[in-house]
Short mmCIF file of C-alpha atoms and ligand atoms in Angstrom, two decimals:
data_model
loop_
_atom_site.label_atom_id
_atom_site.label_comp_id
_atom_site.label_asym_id
_atom_site.label_seq_id
_atom_site.Cartn_x
_atom_site.Cartn_y
_atom_site.Cartn_z
CA MET A 1 134.49 226.43 17.94
CA CYS A 2 134.27 228.88 15.07
CA LYS A 3 131.22 230.95 14.13
CA CYS A 4 130.71 228.53 11.26
CA GLY A 5 129.88 225.95 13.92
CA LYS A 6 132.85 223.70 13.24
CA ALA A 7 136.14 223.20 14.99
CA HIS A 8 139.22 224.84 13.53
CA SER A 9 142.03 222.74 12.28
CA GLN A 10 144.60 222.57 15.03
CA LYS A 11 147.40 223.05 12.49
CA PRO A 12 148.22 226.74 11.97
CA GLY A 13 147.39 227.84 8.43
CA SER A 14 145.61 224.63 7.46
CA CYS A 15 142.06 225.50 8.43
CA GLN A 16 139.70 225.23 5.46
CA LEU A 17 136.79 226.93 7.19
CA ASN A 18 137.25 230.37 5.67
CA CYS A 19 137.75 231.99 9.06
CA ILE A 20 139.67 235.21 9.23
CA ARG A 21 141.84 234.20 12.20
CA HIS A 22 142.66 230.91 13.83
CA LEU A 23 142.29 231.57 17.53
CA CYS A 24 142.01 227.90 18.44
CA ASP A 25 145.67 227.60 17.53
CA LEU A 26 146.51 230.76 19.43
CA LYS A 27 144.62 229.60 22.55
CA ILE A 28 147.41 227.23 23.37
CA SER A 29 150.02 229.94 23.73
CA MET A 30 148.08 233.13 24.59
CA LYS A 31 148.91 234.71 27.94
CA ILE A 32 145.98 235.55 30.19
CA GLY A 33 145.50 239.22 29.22
CA THR A 34 145.60 238.44 25.49
CA LYS A 35 143.28 235.50 25.98
CA PHE A 36 140.65 237.55 27.83
CA ILE A 37 140.57 240.09 25.00
CA HIS A 38 140.56 237.67 22.07
CA ALA A 39 139.05 234.52 23.60
CA GLY A 40 136.40 232.93 21.45
CA VAL A 41 135.78 236.03 19.38
CA GLU A 42 136.16 235.97 15.60
CA PRO A 43 135.46 238.92 13.30
CA ASP A 44 131.92 238.60 11.97
CA PRO A 45 132.17 236.32 8.90
CA TYR A 46 129.67 238.43 6.91
CA THR A 47 131.04 241.93 7.52
CA GLY A 48 134.34 241.62 9.36
CA ALA A 49 132.86 243.54 12.35
CA ILE A 50 135.41 243.18 15.13
CA MET A 51 132.70 243.04 17.80
CA THR A 52 130.32 240.08 17.67
CA PRO A 53 126.91 241.38 16.52
CA ILE A 54 123.83 241.03 18.71
CA TYR A 55 121.81 238.46 16.75
CA GLN A 56 118.42 239.58 18.04
CA THR A 57 116.39 236.81 16.42
CA SER A 58 114.19 233.99 17.64
CA THR A 59 114.52 231.76 14.58
CA TYR A 60 116.53 231.17 11.38
CA VAL A 61 115.33 230.64 7.82
CA GLN A 62 116.09 227.18 6.43
CA GLU A 63 116.82 226.51 2.78
CA ALA A 64 114.94 223.19 2.89
CA PRO A 65 113.71 221.15 5.88
CA ALA A 66 116.75 220.45 8.10
CA LYS A 67 119.05 222.25 5.64
CA HIS A 68 120.35 225.26 7.54
CA LYS A 69 123.51 227.05 8.64
CA GLY A 70 123.73 225.30 12.03
CA TYR A 71 121.13 227.54 13.66
CA GLU A 72 117.49 226.42 13.92
CA TYR A 73 115.79 228.12 16.86
CA ALA A 74 117.32 230.57 19.29
CA ARG A 75 116.64 228.58 22.48
CA SER A 76 118.95 225.93 21.02
CA GLN A 77 121.55 228.15 19.32
CA ASN A 78 122.31 231.82 18.84
CA PRO A 79 125.51 233.15 17.20
CA THR A 80 126.13 235.79 19.89
CA ARG A 81 125.81 233.04 22.50
CA THR A 82 128.06 230.71 20.45
CA ALA A 83 130.83 233.33 20.55
CA LEU A 84 130.32 233.85 24.29
CA GLU A 85 130.37 230.12 25.01
CA ALA A 86 133.68 229.84 23.15
CA ALA A 87 134.99 232.72 25.25
CA PHE A 88 133.79 231.01 28.46
CA ALA A 89 135.65 227.85 27.46
CA ALA A 90 138.83 229.78 26.70
CA ILE A 91 138.94 231.79 29.95
CA GLU A 92 138.66 228.63 32.10
CA ASN A 93 141.06 226.59 29.91
CA ALA A 94 138.09 224.35 29.11
CA LYS A 95 137.03 222.54 25.98
CA HIS A 96 133.40 223.64 26.30
CA GLY A 97 131.37 226.50 27.75
CA LEU A 98 127.61 226.86 28.19
CA ALA A 99 125.75 230.07 28.99
CA PHE A 100 122.65 230.23 31.21
CA SER A 101 120.15 232.93 32.08
CA SER A 102 121.53 233.21 35.65
CA GLY A 103 124.05 231.63 38.00
CA VAL A 104 121.29 229.68 39.74
CA ALA A 105 120.07 228.41 36.34
CA ALA A 106 123.59 227.04 35.71
CA THR A 107 123.58 225.37 39.15
CA ASP A 108 120.08 224.04 38.46
CA ALA A 109 121.30 222.40 35.22
CA VAL A 110 124.05 220.58 37.14
CA ILE A 111 121.58 219.20 39.69
CA LYS A 112 119.31 218.05 36.85
CA LEU A 113 122.07 215.60 35.88
CA LEU A 114 121.13 213.65 39.05
CA GLN A 115 118.46 211.02 39.73
CA PRO A 116 116.17 210.64 42.76
CA GLY A 117 118.12 208.78 45.44
CA ASP A 118 121.45 210.39 44.50
CA GLU A 119 123.47 212.21 47.16
CA VAL A 120 125.47 215.43 47.02
CA ILE A 121 128.22 216.61 49.35
CA ALA A 122 128.18 220.40 49.47
CA GLY A 123 130.18 222.99 51.39
CA SER A 124 128.58 224.19 54.62
CA ASP A 125 129.40 227.83 53.81
CA MET A 126 128.08 228.97 50.45
CA TYR A 127 125.81 231.38 48.62
CA GLY A 128 122.36 231.36 50.27
CA GLY A 129 120.52 230.90 46.97
CA THR A 130 122.42 227.68 46.22
CA TYR A 131 121.55 226.39 49.70
CA ARG A 132 117.90 227.39 49.13
CA MET A 133 117.77 225.51 45.81
CA PHE A 134 119.32 222.39 47.32
CA THR A 135 117.17 222.31 50.46
CA ARG A 136 113.85 223.69 49.23
CA ILE A 137 113.65 222.60 45.60
CA TYR A 138 115.70 219.45 45.12
CA SER A 139 115.37 217.76 48.52
CA LYS A 140 111.71 217.15 47.71
CA PHE A 141 112.78 215.22 44.59
CA ASN A 142 114.60 212.85 46.91
CA ILE A 143 118.11 214.14 46.29
CA ARG A 144 120.00 214.16 49.57
CA PHE A 145 122.46 216.94 50.44
CA HIS A 146 125.17 216.73 53.10
CA TYR A 147 126.67 220.07 54.17
CA VAL A 148 130.29 219.67 55.15
CA ASN A 149 133.05 222.03 56.27
CA MET A 150 135.45 221.63 53.36
CA GLN A 151 138.38 223.57 54.84
CA ASP A 152 139.86 220.12 55.37
CA ALA A 153 139.27 218.01 52.24
CA ASN A 154 139.31 214.83 54.34
CA ASN A 155 136.05 215.91 56.02
CA ILE A 156 134.14 214.81 52.95
CA LYS A 157 135.29 211.19 53.14
CA GLU A 158 132.85 210.05 55.83
CA TYR A 159 129.87 211.23 53.72
CA ILE A 160 130.81 209.27 50.61
CA ASN A 161 128.71 206.22 49.79
CA SER A 162 127.57 204.42 46.64
CA ASN A 163 124.81 207.05 46.08
CA THR A 164 127.21 210.01 46.13
CA LYS A 165 127.25 211.50 42.63
CA LEU A 166 128.33 215.11 43.09
CA ILE A 167 130.63 217.22 45.25
CA TRP A 168 129.76 220.91 45.17
CA THR A 169 132.18 223.45 46.55
CA GLU A 170 132.60 227.18 46.51
CA THR A 171 136.08 228.63 47.04
CA PRO A 172 136.59 231.25 48.38
CA THR A 173 133.22 230.89 50.07
CA ASN A 174 130.51 233.49 50.23
CA PRO A 175 130.72 235.27 52.69
CA LEU A 176 133.33 233.83 55.07
CA MET A 177 136.17 233.53 52.57
CA ASN A 178 136.95 229.93 53.51
CA ILE A 179 139.20 228.05 51.11
CA THR A 180 138.75 224.51 49.76
CA ASP A 181 141.82 222.69 48.45
CA ILE A 182 140.46 221.97 44.95
CA ALA A 183 143.22 219.53 43.96
CA ALA A 184 142.79 217.53 47.19
CA VAL A 185 138.98 217.32 46.82
CA ALA A 186 139.37 216.45 43.12
CA ALA A 187 141.67 213.55 44.03
CA ILE A 188 139.10 212.15 46.48
CA ALA A 189 136.31 212.69 43.92
CA LYS A 190 138.27 210.87 41.18
CA GLN A 191 139.11 207.94 43.47
CA ASN A 192 135.41 207.50 44.18
CA LYS A 193 134.15 208.33 40.64
CA ILE A 194 132.20 211.34 41.87
CA MET A 195 131.78 214.50 39.80
CA LEU A 196 133.30 217.68 41.28
CA CYS A 197 131.78 221.06 40.48
CA VAL A 198 133.44 224.26 41.72
CA ASP A 199 131.52 227.52 42.04
CA ASN A 200 134.36 229.84 40.97
CA THR A 201 132.34 233.06 41.20
CA PHE A 202 134.34 234.73 43.99
CA ALA A 203 137.72 234.04 42.42
CA SER A 204 136.81 234.63 38.74
CA PRO A 205 138.73 232.84 35.95
CA TYR A 206 141.50 235.43 36.36
CA LEU A 207 142.40 234.21 39.85
CA GLN A 208 141.68 230.50 39.71
CA ASN A 209 141.04 227.74 37.14
CA PRO A 210 139.49 224.69 38.86
CA LEU A 211 139.56 222.42 35.78
CA ASP A 212 143.36 222.70 35.76
CA LEU A 213 143.27 221.44 39.36
CA GLY A 214 141.18 218.36 38.54
CA ALA A 215 137.56 219.57 38.82
CA ASP A 216 135.05 218.24 36.27
CA LEU A 217 132.88 221.32 36.08
CA VAL A 218 133.19 225.02 36.82
CA MET A 219 130.21 227.22 37.50
CA HIS A 220 130.14 231.04 37.56
CA SER A 221 127.55 233.57 38.45
CA VAL A 222 128.57 235.65 35.42
CA THR A 223 126.49 238.43 36.99
CA LYS A 224 129.56 239.08 39.17
CA TYR A 225 133.21 239.50 38.08
CA VAL A 226 132.93 237.94 34.61
CA GLY A 227 130.25 240.44 33.50
CA GLY A 228 131.75 242.98 35.87
CA HIS A 229 129.51 246.00 35.35
CA SER A 230 126.36 245.21 37.39
CA ASP A 231 124.22 245.30 34.25
CA VAL A 232 123.52 241.63 33.53
CA ILE A 233 122.21 238.48 35.24
CA GLN A 234 123.87 235.41 33.74
CA GLY A 235 125.53 232.11 34.61
CA CYS A 236 127.82 229.64 32.90
CA LEU A 237 129.34 226.18 33.08
CA MET A 238 132.69 225.08 31.70
CA MET A 239 133.89 221.49 31.22
CA ASN A 240 136.30 219.31 29.22
CA ASP A 241 134.29 216.12 28.90
CA ASP A 242 132.35 215.88 25.60
CA GLN A 243 129.63 213.65 27.02
CA LEU A 244 129.08 215.91 30.02
CA ARG A 245 128.81 218.86 27.62
CA GLU A 246 126.16 217.00 25.58
CA GLN A 247 124.15 216.14 28.71
CA LEU A 248 124.24 219.73 29.95
CA TYR A 249 123.48 221.15 26.49
CA PHE A 250 120.45 218.84 26.36
CA ILE A 251 119.29 220.17 29.75
CA GLN A 252 119.96 223.76 28.63
CA LYS A 253 117.83 223.48 25.50
CA SER A 254 115.17 221.24 27.04
CA THR A 255 114.53 223.37 30.10
CA GLY A 256 115.26 226.66 28.42
CA ALA A 257 117.22 228.84 30.88
CA VAL A 258 119.22 230.57 28.14
CA PRO A 259 120.45 234.18 28.13
CA GLY A 260 119.33 236.66 25.47
CA PRO A 261 121.77 237.90 22.81
CA MET A 262 122.03 241.42 24.26
CA ASP A 263 123.16 239.98 27.60
CA CYS A 264 125.66 237.73 25.78
CA PHE A 265 127.07 240.78 24.01
CA LEU A 266 127.46 242.67 27.30
CA VAL A 267 129.32 239.74 28.85
CA LEU A 268 131.58 239.36 25.79
CA ARG A 269 132.49 243.00 26.30
CA GLY A 270 132.96 242.53 30.06
CA ILE A 271 135.38 239.63 29.58
CA LYS A 272 137.73 241.83 27.56
CA THR A 273 138.65 243.82 30.67
CA LEU A 274 138.42 241.05 33.26
CA HIS A 275 142.17 240.85 33.87
CA VAL A 276 142.59 244.62 34.21
CA ARG A 277 139.60 244.93 36.52
CA MET A 278 140.73 241.98 38.63
CA GLN A 279 144.22 243.43 39.06
CA ARG A 280 142.69 246.60 40.54
CA HIS A 281 140.12 244.65 42.61
CA CYS A 282 143.06 242.74 44.12
CA GLU A 283 145.18 245.85 44.78
CA ASN A 284 142.29 247.73 46.39
CA GLY A 285 141.15 244.61 48.27
CA LYS A 286 144.58 244.12 49.82
CA LYS A 287 144.83 247.73 51.00
CA ILE A 288 141.31 247.75 52.46
CA ALA A 289 141.69 244.35 54.18
CA HIS A 290 144.86 245.58 55.93
CA HIS A 291 143.32 248.95 56.75
CA LEU A 292 140.30 247.30 58.37
CA ARG A 293 142.47 244.88 60.27
CA ASP A 294 144.41 247.81 61.77
CA HIS A 295 141.22 249.77 62.56
CA ASP A 296 140.62 250.03 66.31
CA LYS A 297 136.84 249.50 65.97
CA VAL A 298 137.07 246.38 63.78
CA ALA A 299 137.18 242.97 65.49
CA ARG A 300 137.86 240.50 62.70
CA VAL A 301 138.47 240.65 58.96
CA TYR A 302 137.79 237.60 56.77
CA TRP A 303 140.06 237.78 53.70
CA CYS A 304 142.05 234.90 52.23
CA GLY A 305 145.19 237.00 51.57
CA PHE A 306 146.20 237.26 55.24
CA GLU A 307 149.13 235.00 56.03
CA ASP A 308 147.35 233.79 59.17
CA HIS A 309 144.18 232.81 57.25
CA PRO A 310 143.76 229.10 58.13
CA ASN A 311 144.13 228.03 54.46
CA TYR A 312 146.44 230.82 53.24
CA GLN A 313 148.98 228.36 51.81
CA ILE A 314 146.29 226.61 49.77
CA ALA A 315 144.87 229.94 48.55
CA LYS A 316 148.39 230.99 47.54
CA LYS A 317 148.93 227.72 45.71
CA GLN A 318 145.68 227.66 43.73
CA MET A 319 144.94 231.38 43.20
CA ARG A 320 146.94 234.04 41.32
CA ASP A 321 146.02 236.71 43.91
CA PHE A 322 143.43 237.11 46.65
CA GLY A 323 140.67 239.27 45.20
CA GLY A 324 138.48 242.07 46.45
CA MET A 325 135.88 240.18 48.49
CA MET A 326 136.01 240.30 52.29
CA SER A 327 133.81 240.35 55.36
CA PHE A 328 134.32 241.90 58.79
CA THR A 329 132.81 242.28 62.24
CA LEU A 330 132.96 245.22 64.62
CA LYS A 331 134.29 245.23 68.19
CA ASN A 332 130.90 246.59 69.23
CA ASP A 333 129.40 243.37 67.93
CA SER A 334 125.74 244.33 67.84
CA VAL A 335 123.36 244.02 64.92
CA ALA A 336 122.27 247.63 65.47
CA GLU A 337 125.85 248.92 65.14
CA ALA A 338 126.46 246.78 62.03
CA LYS A 339 123.26 248.16 60.49
CA ARG A 340 124.34 251.71 61.34
CA VAL A 341 127.64 251.19 59.45
CA LEU A 342 125.82 249.52 56.54
CA SER A 343 123.56 252.56 56.19
CA SER A 344 126.35 255.14 56.56
CA THR A 345 128.66 254.50 53.61
CA LYS A 346 128.43 256.94 50.71
CA LEU A 347 130.56 255.28 48.00
CA PHE A 348 129.98 251.67 49.03
CA ALA A 349 126.39 251.13 47.89
CA LEU A 350 124.21 248.97 50.13
CA ALA A 351 123.13 246.26 47.70
CA GLU A 352 123.11 242.55 47.00
CA SER A 353 125.54 241.21 44.36
CA LEU A 354 129.30 241.68 44.01
CA GLY A 355 132.12 241.80 41.49
CA GLY A 356 131.13 244.99 39.67
CA VAL A 357 133.43 247.95 39.12
CA GLU A 358 131.66 249.87 41.88
CA SER A 359 132.06 248.97 45.56
CA LEU A 360 129.16 247.37 47.38
CA ILE A 361 128.43 246.72 51.05
CA ASN A 362 126.07 243.95 52.12
CA HIS A 363 124.48 242.43 55.23
CA PRO A 364 124.53 238.67 54.51
CA ALA A 365 122.17 237.76 57.40
CA THR A 366 119.27 239.82 56.01
CA MET A 367 120.25 240.02 52.34
CA THR A 368 122.24 237.43 50.36
CA HIS A 369 122.03 234.67 52.98
CA ALA A 370 118.58 235.37 54.47
CA SER A 371 117.30 232.05 53.10
CA ILE A 372 119.62 230.06 55.41
CA PRO A 373 117.96 229.46 58.81
CA GLN A 374 119.61 231.58 61.54
CA GLU A 375 120.63 228.55 63.59
CA GLU A 376 122.35 226.97 60.57
CA ARG A 377 124.09 230.25 59.67
CA ILE A 378 125.43 230.86 63.17
CA LYS A 379 126.64 227.24 63.47
CA ASN A 380 128.81 227.90 60.38
CA GLY A 381 130.16 231.22 61.70
CA LEU A 382 127.89 233.58 59.75
CA THR A 383 126.77 235.91 62.53
CA ASP A 384 123.99 238.50 62.38
CA SER A 385 126.55 241.32 62.64
CA LEU A 386 128.80 240.23 59.75
CA ILE A 387 129.36 242.90 57.07
CA ARG A 388 130.48 241.89 53.56
CA LEU A 389 132.35 244.13 51.13
CA SER A 390 132.80 243.83 47.39
CA VAL A 391 135.70 246.20 46.84
CA GLY A 392 135.40 247.92 43.48
CA ILE A 393 137.99 249.60 41.30
CA GLU A 394 137.53 253.21 42.43
CA ASP A 395 140.44 255.18 43.92
CA VAL A 396 141.27 253.21 47.05
CA ASP A 397 141.91 256.34 49.18
CA ASP A 398 138.31 257.43 48.61
CA LEU A 399 137.06 253.97 49.58
CA ILE A 400 139.11 253.98 52.79
CA GLU A 401 137.83 257.46 53.69
CA ASP A 402 134.26 256.26 53.12
CA LEU A 403 134.72 253.24 55.39
CA ASN A 404 136.39 255.39 58.06
CA GLN A 405 133.54 257.89 58.18
CA ALA A 406 130.96 255.05 58.27
CA ILE A 407 132.66 253.04 61.01
CA GLY A 408 133.25 256.30 62.95
C1 PLP B 1 128.90 232.45 44.89
C2 PLP B 1 127.62 232.60 44.12
N1 PLP B 1 127.17 231.58 43.38
C3 PLP B 1 126.01 231.67 42.68
C4 PLP B 1 125.24 232.82 42.72
C5 PLP B 1 123.95 232.86 41.93
O1 PLP B 1 124.11 233.62 40.77
P1 PLP B 1 122.97 234.52 40.07
O2 PLP B 1 122.58 235.57 41.05
O3 PLP B 1 123.66 235.04 38.86
O4 PLP B 1 121.83 233.61 39.75
C6 PLP B 1 125.67 233.91 43.49
C7 PLP B 1 124.86 235.12 43.55
O5 PLP B 1 125.08 235.98 44.38
C8 PLP B 1 126.89 233.79 44.21
O6 PLP B 1 127.36 234.80 44.97
#
């Protein structure tokens, strides 16, 4: 979609919309690095500014009632957001993108597609905030959630019934780095006419494109790799189906969880370096995962790039590389020792979140996943002593030295 609010002609050179470039045509052939830099962005039609301006406005002047330039009120449309939504679509090979004020707001919009009595099959290992929304907000509206280990796609079959309307999966999962076979789950979903939504936050659109594998919807916490600089909270949804886009756009404007134009600008800028950042996240992640695995005080490392990871072959098939997220446990498997390590790193900052250029260390049991009851967490393998790393793009030797001095 162009800034003028209309679709380009798909025939090179034939577009009558007075746009400076015809990126819709280019989208078909652009390689990933080119696409991330140019995706969705047109020079500003008024000035030619190469960077999309921050349209810091709440409303738009109309020439006569209902006679306007496609923008009425900024909850419904904003030109900075329009450019970002086109970029979101392009980076996930989708027809449509929608931007939300946070990742959970994007998830919330998906659940609002459902009716009381509907059922959802969700992964048993996922971001604690998603679990909290499902169990504490939507269960009381009579939506039923089944939490299933999706490492084997067939596990979902026994939970499917005529009320099942949505399958929700995260892959790789937060924080145990389990892998779901997206194509296999998509095939089961299609057979049973169930919508499949993939939370692609951990992989980022650089590593994995779920719509290409048969998913109906992709969700990102843009706060993480897509934004990439730990300076924005945002979420997004990408989809191909026009009707689904209209339903979600209606929810977006009716319930109002839209991002501001400044945040949209920051994410547009972040996307331009996503491929370069991800390449370094992957390189550093690989070195650190192997270093930790060889460390005599480390018991287990959870990273989907190890050849003996239970779903390594699936990860290899559906991802371009394995990313910079991992978790580990210590041989001295006590919560006190884990907390000592968590408080001892100097470069790895102890903080929630992930996917930024700087490395973070996190204690899922008390931080990102504290909202999951302990019994439920431990049943799914998330122990109280698990440590999660978001490996940044610093010099990897410095990161290894920092982990060594912290582990001792
Ligand atoms: C995998 C995953 N999905 C969704 C979210 C929620 O996103 P946000 O914090 O942007 O609302 C997070 C946040 O940590 C996450 O890690």
